[in-house]
Short mmCIF file of C-alpha atoms in Angstrom, two decimals:
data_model
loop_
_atom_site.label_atom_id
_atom_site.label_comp_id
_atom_site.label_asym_id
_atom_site.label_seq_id
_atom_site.Cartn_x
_atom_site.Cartn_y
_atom_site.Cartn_z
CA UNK A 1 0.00 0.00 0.00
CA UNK A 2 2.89 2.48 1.02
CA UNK A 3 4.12 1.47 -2.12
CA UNK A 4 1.80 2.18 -4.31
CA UNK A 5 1.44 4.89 -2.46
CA UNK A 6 4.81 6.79 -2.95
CA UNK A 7 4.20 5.31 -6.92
CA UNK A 8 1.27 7.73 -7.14
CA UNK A 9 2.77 10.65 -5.65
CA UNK A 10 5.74 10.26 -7.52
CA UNK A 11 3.81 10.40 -10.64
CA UNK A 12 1.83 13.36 -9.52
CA UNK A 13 4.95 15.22 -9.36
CA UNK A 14 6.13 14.45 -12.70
CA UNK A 15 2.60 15.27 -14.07
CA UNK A 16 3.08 18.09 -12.23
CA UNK A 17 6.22 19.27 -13.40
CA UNK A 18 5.54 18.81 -16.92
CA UNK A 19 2.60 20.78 -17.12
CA UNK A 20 4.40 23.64 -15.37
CA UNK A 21 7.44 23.36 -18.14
CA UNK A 22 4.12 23.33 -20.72
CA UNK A 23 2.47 26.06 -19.32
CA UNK A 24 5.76 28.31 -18.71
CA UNK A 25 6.55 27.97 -22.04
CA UNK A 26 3.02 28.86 -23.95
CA UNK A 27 4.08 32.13 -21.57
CA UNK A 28 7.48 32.75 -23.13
CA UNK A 29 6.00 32.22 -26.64
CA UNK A 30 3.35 34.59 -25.95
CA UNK A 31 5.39 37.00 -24.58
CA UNK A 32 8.11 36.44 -26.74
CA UNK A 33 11.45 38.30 -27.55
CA UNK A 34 10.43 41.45 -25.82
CA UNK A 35 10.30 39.03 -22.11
CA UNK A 36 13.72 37.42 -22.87
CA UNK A 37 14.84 41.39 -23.72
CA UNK A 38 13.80 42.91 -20.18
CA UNK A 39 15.14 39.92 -18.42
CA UNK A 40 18.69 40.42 -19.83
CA UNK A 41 18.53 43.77 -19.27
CA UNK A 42 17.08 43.38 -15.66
CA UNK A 43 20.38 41.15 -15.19
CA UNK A 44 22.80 43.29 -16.73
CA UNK A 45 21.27 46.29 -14.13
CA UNK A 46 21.60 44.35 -11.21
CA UNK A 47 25.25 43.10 -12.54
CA UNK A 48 25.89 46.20 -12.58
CA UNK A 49 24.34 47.63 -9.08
CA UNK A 50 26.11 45.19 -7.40
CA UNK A 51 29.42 45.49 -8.55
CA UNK A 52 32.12 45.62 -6.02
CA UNK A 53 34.01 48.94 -4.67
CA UNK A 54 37.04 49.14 -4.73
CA UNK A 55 38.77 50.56 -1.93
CA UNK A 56 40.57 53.45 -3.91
CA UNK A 57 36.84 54.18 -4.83
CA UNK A 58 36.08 54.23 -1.06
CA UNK A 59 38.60 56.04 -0.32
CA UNK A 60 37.66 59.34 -2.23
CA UNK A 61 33.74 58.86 -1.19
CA UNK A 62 33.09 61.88 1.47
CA UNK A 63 31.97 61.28 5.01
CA UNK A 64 28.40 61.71 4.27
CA UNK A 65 28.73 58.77 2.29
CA UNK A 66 29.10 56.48 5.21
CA UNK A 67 26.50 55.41 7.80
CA UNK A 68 28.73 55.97 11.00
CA UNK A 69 32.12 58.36 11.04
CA UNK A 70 33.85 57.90 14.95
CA UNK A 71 37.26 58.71 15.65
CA UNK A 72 39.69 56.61 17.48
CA UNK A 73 41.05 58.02 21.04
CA UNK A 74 44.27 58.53 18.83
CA UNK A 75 42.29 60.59 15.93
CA UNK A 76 42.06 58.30 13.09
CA UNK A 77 38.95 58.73 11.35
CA UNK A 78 37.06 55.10 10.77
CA UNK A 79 34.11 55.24 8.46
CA UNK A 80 31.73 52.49 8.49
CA UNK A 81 29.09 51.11 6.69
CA UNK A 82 29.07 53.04 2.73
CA UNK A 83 26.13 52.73 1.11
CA UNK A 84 26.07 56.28 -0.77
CA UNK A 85 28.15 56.91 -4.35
CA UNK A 86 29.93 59.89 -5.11
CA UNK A 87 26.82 61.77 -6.06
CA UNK A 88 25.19 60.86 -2.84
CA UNK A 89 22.86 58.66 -4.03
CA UNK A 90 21.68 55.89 -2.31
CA UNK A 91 23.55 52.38 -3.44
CA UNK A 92 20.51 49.56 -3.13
CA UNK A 93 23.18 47.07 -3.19
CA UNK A 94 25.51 48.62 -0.77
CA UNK A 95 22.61 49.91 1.77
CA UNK A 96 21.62 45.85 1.43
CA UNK A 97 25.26 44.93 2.67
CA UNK A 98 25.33 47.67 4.91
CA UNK A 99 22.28 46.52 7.07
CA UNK A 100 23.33 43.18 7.19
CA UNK A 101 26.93 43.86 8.47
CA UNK A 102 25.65 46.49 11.13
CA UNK A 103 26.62 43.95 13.81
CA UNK A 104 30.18 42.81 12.62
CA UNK A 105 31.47 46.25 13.07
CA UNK A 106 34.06 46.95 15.82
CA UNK A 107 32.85 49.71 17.09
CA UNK A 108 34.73 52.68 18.94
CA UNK A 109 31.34 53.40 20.95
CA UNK A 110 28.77 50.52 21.06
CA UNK A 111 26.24 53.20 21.13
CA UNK A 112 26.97 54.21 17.60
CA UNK A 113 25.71 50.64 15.99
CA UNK A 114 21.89 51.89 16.58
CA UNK A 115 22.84 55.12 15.58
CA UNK A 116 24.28 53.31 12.14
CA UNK A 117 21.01 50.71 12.41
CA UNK A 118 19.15 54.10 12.32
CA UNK A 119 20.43 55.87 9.71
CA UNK A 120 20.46 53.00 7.32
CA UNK A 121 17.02 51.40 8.28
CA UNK A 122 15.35 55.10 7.52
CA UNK A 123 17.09 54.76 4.04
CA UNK A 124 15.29 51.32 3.87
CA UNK A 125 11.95 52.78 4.46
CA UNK A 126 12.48 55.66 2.05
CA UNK A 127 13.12 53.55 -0.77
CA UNK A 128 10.25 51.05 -0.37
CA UNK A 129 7.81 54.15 -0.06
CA UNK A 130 8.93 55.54 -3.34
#
């Protein structure tokens, strides 16, 4: 009985699958050339968004690109956390890393990680209310 059982569903799930692979691609027929055209260009923008910066770019962003600026007891500067480009901008990609690393900082003052959380979380909302 278990048998036949797992027989049946394993069927069902082939049925299954090759009606989805039917019906996905009467889709891409219908929609054709101009679906395949905005998905390679949706790929080639979000290549693009998330490309890596380098640290010479980094380097010549200004402080107001960064979510946190402290300075050491021995006055180095450390900026944490960019997520703005040289136009000041927001960066989806980089405010997406930027959230997530919040907690792997090292931080001169503990306190300034929900100061950082802050700033970058109201960034968040902004751009999912426009």
């Amino acid at each position: 009985m278990i048998a036949s059982l797992s027989l049946l569903y394993w069927f069902l799930g082939i049925a299954a699958g090759c009606l989805f692979a039917i019906l996905k691609a009467e889709v891409m027929a219908a929609v054709g050339s101009l679906a395949l055209l905005v998905l390679v260009s949706a790929w080639f923008t979000c290549a693009a968004a998330a490309e890596e910066w380098s640290r010479a770019r980094i380097a010549r962003l200004s402080d107001s690109a960064f979510a946190v600026v402290e300075t050491t007891p021995d006055g180095r500067k450390l900026r944490h956390l960019p997520h703005h480009d040289e136009t000041g901008a927001v960066d989806l990609a980089h405010l997406k890393a930027a959230r997530s690393r919040v907690g792997q900082v090292k931080w001169v003052d503990p306190a300034n990680a929900e100061v950082a959380r802050r700033h970058l979380e109201e960034h968040w909302r902004q751009l999912r209310d426009d």
